[in-house]
Short mmCIF file of C-alpha atoms in Angstrom, two decimals:
data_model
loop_
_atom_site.label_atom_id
_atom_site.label_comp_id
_atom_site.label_asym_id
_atom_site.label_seq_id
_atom_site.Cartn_x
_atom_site.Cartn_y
_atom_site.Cartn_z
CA UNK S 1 37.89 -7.29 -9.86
CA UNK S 2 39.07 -10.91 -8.97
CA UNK S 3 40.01 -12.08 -5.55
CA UNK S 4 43.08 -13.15 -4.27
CA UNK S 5 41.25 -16.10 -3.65
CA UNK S 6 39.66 -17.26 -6.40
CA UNK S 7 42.26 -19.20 -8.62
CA UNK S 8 42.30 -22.11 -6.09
CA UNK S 9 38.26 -21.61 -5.26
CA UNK S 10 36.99 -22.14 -8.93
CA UNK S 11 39.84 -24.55 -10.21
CA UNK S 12 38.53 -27.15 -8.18
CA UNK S 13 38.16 -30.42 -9.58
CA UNK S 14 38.48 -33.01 -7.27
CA UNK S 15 37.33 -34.28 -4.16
CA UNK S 16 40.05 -33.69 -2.88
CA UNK S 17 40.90 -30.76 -4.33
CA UNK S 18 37.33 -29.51 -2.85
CA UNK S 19 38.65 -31.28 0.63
CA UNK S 20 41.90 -29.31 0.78
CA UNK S 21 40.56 -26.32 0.47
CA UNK S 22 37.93 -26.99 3.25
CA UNK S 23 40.40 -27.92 6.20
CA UNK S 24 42.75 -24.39 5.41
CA UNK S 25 39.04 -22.57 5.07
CA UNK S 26 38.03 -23.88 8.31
CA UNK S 27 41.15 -23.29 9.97
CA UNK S 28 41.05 -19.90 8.59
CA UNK S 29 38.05 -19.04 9.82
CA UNK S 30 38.52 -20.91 13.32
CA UNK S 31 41.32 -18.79 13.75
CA UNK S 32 39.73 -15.49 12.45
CA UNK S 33 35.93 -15.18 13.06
CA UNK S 34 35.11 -14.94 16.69
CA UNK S 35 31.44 -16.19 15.87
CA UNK S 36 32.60 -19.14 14.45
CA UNK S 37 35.87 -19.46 16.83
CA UNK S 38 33.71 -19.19 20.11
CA UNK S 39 31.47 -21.61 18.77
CA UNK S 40 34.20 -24.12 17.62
CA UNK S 41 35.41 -23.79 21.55
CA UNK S 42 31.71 -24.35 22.91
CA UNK S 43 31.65 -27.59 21.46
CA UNK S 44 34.93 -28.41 22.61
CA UNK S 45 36.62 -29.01 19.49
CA UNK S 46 40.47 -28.49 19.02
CA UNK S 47 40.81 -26.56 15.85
CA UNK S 48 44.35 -28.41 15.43
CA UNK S 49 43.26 -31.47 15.25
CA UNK S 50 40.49 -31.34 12.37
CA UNK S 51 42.06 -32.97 9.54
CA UNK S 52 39.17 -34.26 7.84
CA UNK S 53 36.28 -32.61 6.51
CA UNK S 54 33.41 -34.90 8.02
CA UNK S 55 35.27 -33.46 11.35
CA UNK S 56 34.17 -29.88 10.91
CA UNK S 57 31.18 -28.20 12.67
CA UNK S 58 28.39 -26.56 11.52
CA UNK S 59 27.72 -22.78 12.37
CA UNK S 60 23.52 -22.21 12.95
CA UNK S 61 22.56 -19.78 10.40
CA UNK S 62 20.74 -17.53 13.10
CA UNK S 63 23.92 -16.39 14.04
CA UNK S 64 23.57 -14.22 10.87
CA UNK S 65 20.86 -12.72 12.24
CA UNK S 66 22.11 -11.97 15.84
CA UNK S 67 26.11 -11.39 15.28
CA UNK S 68 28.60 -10.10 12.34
CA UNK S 69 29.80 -13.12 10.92
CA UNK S 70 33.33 -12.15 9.52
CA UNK S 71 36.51 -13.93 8.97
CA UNK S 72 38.95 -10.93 9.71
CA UNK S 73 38.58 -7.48 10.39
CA UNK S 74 36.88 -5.55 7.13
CA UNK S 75 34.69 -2.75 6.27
CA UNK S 76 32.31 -4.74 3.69
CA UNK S 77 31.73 -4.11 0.23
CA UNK S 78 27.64 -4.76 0.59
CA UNK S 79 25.71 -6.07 3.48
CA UNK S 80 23.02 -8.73 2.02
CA UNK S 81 19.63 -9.35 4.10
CA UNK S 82 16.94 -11.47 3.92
CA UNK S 83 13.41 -10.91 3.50
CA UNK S 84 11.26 -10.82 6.05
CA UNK S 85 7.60 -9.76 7.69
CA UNK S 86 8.11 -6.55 9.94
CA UNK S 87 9.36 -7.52 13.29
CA UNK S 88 11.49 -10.14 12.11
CA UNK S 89 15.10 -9.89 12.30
CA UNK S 90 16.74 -10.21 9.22
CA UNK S 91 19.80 -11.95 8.58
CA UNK S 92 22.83 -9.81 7.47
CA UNK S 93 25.41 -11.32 5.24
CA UNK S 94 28.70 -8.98 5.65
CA UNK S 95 30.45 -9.07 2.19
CA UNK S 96 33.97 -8.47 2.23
CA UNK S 97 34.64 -8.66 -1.38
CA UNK S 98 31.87 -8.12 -4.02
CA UNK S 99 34.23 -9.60 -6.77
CA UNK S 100 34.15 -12.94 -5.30
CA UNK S 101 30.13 -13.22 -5.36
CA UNK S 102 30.18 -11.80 -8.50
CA UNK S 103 32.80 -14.76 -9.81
CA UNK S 104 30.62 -16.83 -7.53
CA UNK S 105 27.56 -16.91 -9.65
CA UNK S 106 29.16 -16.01 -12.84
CA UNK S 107 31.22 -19.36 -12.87
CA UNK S 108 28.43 -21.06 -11.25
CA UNK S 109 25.40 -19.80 -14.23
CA UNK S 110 28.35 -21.05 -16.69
CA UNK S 111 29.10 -24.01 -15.15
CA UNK S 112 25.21 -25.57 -15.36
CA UNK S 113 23.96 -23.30 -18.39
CA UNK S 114 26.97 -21.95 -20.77
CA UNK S 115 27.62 -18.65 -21.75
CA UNK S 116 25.42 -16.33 -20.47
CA UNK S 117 25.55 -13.87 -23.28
CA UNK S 118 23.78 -16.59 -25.22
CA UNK S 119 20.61 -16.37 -23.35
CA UNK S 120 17.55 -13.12 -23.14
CA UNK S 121 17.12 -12.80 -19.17
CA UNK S 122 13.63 -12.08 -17.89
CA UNK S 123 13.30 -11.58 -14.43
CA UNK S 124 9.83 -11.72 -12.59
CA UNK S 125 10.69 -10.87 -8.99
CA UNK S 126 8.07 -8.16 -7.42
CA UNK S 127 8.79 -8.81 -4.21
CA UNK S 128 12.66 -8.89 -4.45
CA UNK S 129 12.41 -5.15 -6.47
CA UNK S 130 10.43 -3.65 -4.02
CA UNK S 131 12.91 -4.29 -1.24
CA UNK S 132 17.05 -3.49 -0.37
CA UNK S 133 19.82 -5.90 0.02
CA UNK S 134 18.80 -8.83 -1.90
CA UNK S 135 21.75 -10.79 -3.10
CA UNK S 136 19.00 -12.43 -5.50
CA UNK S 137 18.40 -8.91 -7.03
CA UNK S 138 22.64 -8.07 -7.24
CA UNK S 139 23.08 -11.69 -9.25
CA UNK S 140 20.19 -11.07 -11.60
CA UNK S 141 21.31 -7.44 -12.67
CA UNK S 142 24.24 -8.62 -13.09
CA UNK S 143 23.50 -11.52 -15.54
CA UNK S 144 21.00 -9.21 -17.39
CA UNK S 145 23.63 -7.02 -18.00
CA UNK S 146 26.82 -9.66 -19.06
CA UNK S 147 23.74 -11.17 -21.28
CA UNK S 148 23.87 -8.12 -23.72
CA UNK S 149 20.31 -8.47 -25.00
CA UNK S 150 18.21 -6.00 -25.83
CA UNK S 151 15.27 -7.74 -24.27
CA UNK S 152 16.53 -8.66 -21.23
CA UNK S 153 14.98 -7.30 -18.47
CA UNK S 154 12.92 -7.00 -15.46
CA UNK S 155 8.77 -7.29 -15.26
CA UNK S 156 6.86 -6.24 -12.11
CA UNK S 157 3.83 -5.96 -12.21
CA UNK S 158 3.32 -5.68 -16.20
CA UNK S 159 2.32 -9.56 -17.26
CA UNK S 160 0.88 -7.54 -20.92
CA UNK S 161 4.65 -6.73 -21.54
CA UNK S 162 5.87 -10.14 -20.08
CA UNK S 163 3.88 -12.36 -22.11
CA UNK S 164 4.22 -9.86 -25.19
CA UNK S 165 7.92 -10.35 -25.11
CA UNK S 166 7.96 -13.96 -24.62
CA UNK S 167 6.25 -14.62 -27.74
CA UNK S 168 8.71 -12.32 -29.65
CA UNK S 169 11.93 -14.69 -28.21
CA UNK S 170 10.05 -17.45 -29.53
CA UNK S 171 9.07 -16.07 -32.73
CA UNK S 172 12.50 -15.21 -33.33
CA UNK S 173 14.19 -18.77 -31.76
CA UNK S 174 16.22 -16.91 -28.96
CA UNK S 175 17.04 -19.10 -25.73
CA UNK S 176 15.37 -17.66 -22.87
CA UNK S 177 15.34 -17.83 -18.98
CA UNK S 178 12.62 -16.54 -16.95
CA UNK S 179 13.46 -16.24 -13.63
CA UNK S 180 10.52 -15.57 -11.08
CA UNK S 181 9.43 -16.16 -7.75
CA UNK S 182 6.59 -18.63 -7.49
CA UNK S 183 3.90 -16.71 -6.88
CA UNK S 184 4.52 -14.38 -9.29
CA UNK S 185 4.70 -17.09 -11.66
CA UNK S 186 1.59 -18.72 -10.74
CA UNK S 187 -0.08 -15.04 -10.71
CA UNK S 188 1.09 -14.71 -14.55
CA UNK S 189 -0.51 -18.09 -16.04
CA UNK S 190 -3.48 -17.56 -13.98
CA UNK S 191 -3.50 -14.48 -17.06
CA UNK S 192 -1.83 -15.73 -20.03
CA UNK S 193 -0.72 -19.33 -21.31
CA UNK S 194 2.21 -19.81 -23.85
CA UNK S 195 3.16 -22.92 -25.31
CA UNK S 196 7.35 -22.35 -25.38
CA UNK S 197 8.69 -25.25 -25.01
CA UNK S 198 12.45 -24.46 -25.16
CA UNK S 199 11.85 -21.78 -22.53
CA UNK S 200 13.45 -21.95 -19.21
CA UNK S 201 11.42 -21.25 -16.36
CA UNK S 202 13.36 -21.12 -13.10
CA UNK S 203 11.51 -20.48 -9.47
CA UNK S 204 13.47 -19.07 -6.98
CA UNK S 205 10.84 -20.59 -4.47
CA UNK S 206 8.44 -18.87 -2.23
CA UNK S 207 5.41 -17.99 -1.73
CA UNK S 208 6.16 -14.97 0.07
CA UNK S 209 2.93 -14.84 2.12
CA UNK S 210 1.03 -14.00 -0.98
CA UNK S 211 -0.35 -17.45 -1.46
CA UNK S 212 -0.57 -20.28 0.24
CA UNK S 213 2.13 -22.91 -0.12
CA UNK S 214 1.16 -26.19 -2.27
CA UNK S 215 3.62 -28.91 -2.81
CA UNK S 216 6.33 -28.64 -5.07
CA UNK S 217 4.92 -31.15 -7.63
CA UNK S 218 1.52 -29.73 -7.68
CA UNK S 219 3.77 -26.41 -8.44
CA UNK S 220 5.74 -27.40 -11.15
CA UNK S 221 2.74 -29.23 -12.52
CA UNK S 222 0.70 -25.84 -12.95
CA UNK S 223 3.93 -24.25 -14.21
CA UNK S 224 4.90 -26.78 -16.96
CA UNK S 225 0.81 -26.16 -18.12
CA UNK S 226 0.93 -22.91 -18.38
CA UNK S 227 4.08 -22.16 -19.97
CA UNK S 228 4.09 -25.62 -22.33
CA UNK S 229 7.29 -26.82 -20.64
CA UNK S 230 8.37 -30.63 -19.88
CA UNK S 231 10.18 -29.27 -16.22
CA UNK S 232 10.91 -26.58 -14.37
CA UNK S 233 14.38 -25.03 -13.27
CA UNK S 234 14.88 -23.93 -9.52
CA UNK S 235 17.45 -22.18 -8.07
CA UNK S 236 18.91 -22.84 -4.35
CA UNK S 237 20.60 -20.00 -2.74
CA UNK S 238 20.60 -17.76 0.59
CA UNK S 239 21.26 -14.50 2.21
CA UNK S 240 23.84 -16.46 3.82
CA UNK S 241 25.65 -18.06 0.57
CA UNK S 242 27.67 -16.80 -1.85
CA UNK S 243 26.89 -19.53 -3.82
CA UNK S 244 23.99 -21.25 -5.68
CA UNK S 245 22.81 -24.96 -6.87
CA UNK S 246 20.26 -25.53 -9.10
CA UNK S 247 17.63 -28.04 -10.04
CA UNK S 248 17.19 -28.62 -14.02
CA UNK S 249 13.79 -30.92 -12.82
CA UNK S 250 12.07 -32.98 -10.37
CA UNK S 251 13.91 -30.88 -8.08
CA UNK S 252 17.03 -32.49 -7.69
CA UNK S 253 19.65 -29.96 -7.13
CA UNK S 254 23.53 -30.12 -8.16
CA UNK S 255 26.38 -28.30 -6.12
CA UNK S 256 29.10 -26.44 -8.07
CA UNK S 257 32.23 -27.68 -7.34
CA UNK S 258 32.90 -25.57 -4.63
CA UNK S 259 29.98 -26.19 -2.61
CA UNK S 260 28.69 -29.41 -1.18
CA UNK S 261 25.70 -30.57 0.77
CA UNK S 262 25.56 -33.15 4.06
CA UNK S 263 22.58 -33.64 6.11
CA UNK S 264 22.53 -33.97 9.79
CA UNK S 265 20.01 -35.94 12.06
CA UNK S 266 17.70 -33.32 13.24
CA UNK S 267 17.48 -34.72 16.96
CA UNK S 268 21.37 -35.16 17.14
CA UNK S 269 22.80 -31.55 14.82
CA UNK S 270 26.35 -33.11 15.39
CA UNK S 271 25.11 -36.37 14.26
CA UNK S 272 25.35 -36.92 10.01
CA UNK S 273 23.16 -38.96 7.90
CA UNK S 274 23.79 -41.22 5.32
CA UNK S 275 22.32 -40.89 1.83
CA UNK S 276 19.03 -41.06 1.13
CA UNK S 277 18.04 -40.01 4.87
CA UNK S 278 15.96 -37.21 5.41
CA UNK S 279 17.48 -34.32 7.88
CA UNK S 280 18.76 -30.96 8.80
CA UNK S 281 20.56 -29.39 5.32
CA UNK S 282 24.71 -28.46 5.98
CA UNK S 283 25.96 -26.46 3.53
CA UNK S 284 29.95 -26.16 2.98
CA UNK S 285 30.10 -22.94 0.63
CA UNK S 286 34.18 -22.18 0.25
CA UNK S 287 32.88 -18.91 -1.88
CA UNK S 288 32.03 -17.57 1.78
CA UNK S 289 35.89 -17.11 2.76
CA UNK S 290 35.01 -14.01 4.43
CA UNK S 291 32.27 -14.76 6.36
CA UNK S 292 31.55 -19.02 7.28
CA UNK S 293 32.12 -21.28 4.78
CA UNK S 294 30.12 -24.17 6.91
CA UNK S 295 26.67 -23.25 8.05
CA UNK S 296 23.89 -25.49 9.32
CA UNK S 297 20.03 -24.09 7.53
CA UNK S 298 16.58 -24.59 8.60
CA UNK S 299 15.67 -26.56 5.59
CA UNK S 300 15.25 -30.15 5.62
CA UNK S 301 16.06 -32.84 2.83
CA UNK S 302 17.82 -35.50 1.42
CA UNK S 303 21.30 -36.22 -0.51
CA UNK S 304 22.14 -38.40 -2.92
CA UNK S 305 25.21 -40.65 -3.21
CA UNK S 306 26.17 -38.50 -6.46
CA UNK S 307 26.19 -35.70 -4.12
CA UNK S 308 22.83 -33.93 -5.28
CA UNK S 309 20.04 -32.88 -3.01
CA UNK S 310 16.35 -32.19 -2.62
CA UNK S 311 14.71 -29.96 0.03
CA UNK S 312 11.45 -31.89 1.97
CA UNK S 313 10.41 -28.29 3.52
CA UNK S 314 12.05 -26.62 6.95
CA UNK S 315 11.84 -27.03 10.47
CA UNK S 316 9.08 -26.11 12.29
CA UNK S 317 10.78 -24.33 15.49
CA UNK S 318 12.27 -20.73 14.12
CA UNK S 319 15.61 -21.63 15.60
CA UNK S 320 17.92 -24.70 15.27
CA UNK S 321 18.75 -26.31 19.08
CA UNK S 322 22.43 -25.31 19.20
CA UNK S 323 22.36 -21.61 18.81
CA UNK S 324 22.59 -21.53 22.85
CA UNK S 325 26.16 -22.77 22.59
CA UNK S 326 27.15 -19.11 21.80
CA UNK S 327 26.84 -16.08 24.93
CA UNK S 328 25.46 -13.48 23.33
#
């Protein structure tokens, strides 16, 4: 089911197309989410007179974690959360519409790869499976099933099967994407190597306290050896996003259309950065009508003056200065 929303959403193709959209989204949402509204007032900004994207604040993602973050009043489709050791508050993501995520990631997968029914799917995510509410999880049933393949498919634990079925798609000249998390990556080619060149290997990052965490280069270094690839693919995404970017190598990341990435200076969060400076990562996601479209993350990087990113790591301190702004 489309959303009312998403003709003007995914016909963007403009800056200013993208900018348009962003002043009524945040004037939408300054008006009807009390999170972001309250916040908005604590920093003493008059909605009214925003006009210009560079203008518009940045919610902390904690408050996903602490408040319901909704534009309107709805019962939600699915609540998303985010993984997490026991004891730690998870972040809650309260999806309005399911549709729009779904179009989300569908137009987004088609925008950077093409038709998804011309790929096999294999999905190595143990950790993901063996949990609820991973938005990760909906997005990757749901391009194993518009894929049609017979082979598509999730592994857990069974690397046998994996690497069994990897050499079949090659035999047989089939484009493939493995999706995985990286230490269940690293866990298969400590087991088996292939030499499959054309394969796509995409990490969805983390170690998930199953390994300890090595640079991204030394990563993709073991990764491209043991699956005989020149790069590897990574997905960006979040609990909090209805949206993803990805990174075809040398993890560079590109934006859809309808999602853009500043940086702010990490001593000064109202304070942005100009290219190539390393700081706090803002994230505009319009896909996130319902919830906040503009959210400051822990993770720290760079942008580029074509408007794609890297990610240098994430703060040390589990919450971003600026969170006290809002009475709880």
């Amino acid at each position: 089911m489309k959303s009312d929303f998403s003709k003007p959403l995914f016909s963007i193709q403009s800056e200013s197309d993208f900018n348009q959209l962003a002043i009524e989204t945040f004037q939408f949402q300054a008006a009807k989410n009390q999170v972001y509204s309250r916040f908005v007032e604590a920093l003493r900004i008059d909605r009214d007179k925003v006009n210009e994207v560079s203008r518009i604040p940045f919610l902390p993602v904690e408050f996903f974690k602490s408040h319901a973050v909704k534009s309107g009043e709805y019962e939600p489709q699915i609540i998303f959360s985010s993984s997490g050791t026991t004891g730690m508050i998870q972040s809650r993501h309260l999806v309005k519409e399911i549709g729009l995520y779904e179009e989300s990631f569908l137009n987004g997968f088609n925008f950077f790869y093409g038709d998804i029914s011309q790929y096999t799917i294999l999905a190595l995510l143990p950790s993901y499976l063996e949990r609820e509410g991973s938005s990760l999880i909906y997005m990757v049933d749901e391009l194993i099933k518009r894929s049609g393949q017979a082979l598509s498919g999730y592994f857990l634990h069974n690397h046998q099967d994996l690497y069994t079925t990897l050499q079949k798609l090659q035999a047989e000249k089939q484009k493939v994407i493995l999706i995985g998390v990286t230490y269940a990556l690293l866990d298969f080619i400590e087991k088996y190597e292939i030499h499959f060149p054309d394969l796509i290997v995409m990490e969805t990052g983390g170690m998930k306290g199953k390994r300890k965490e090595i640079i991204r280069s030394e990563l993709h270094e073991m990764l491209c050896g043991g699956f005989g690839i020149a790069s590897v693919h990574s997905e960006y995404g979040m609990t909090e996003l209805l949206s993803q970017a990805y990174s075809k190598g040398d993890g560079i990341f590109q934006c859809p259309p309808w999602m853009k990435v500043t940086t702010r200076d990490v001593n000064d969060p109202l304070s942005y950065l100009e290219y190539g400076r390393t700081g706090g990562i803002n994230i505009i996601d319009l896909a996130n009508r319902y919830s906040c479209s503009f959210i400051s993350t822990q993770d720290l990087g760079k942008v580029h003056p074509d408007g794609s990113f890297e990610i240098a790591g994430r703060f040390d301190n589990s919450d971003i200065r600026g969170c006290n702004l809002l009475v709880q």
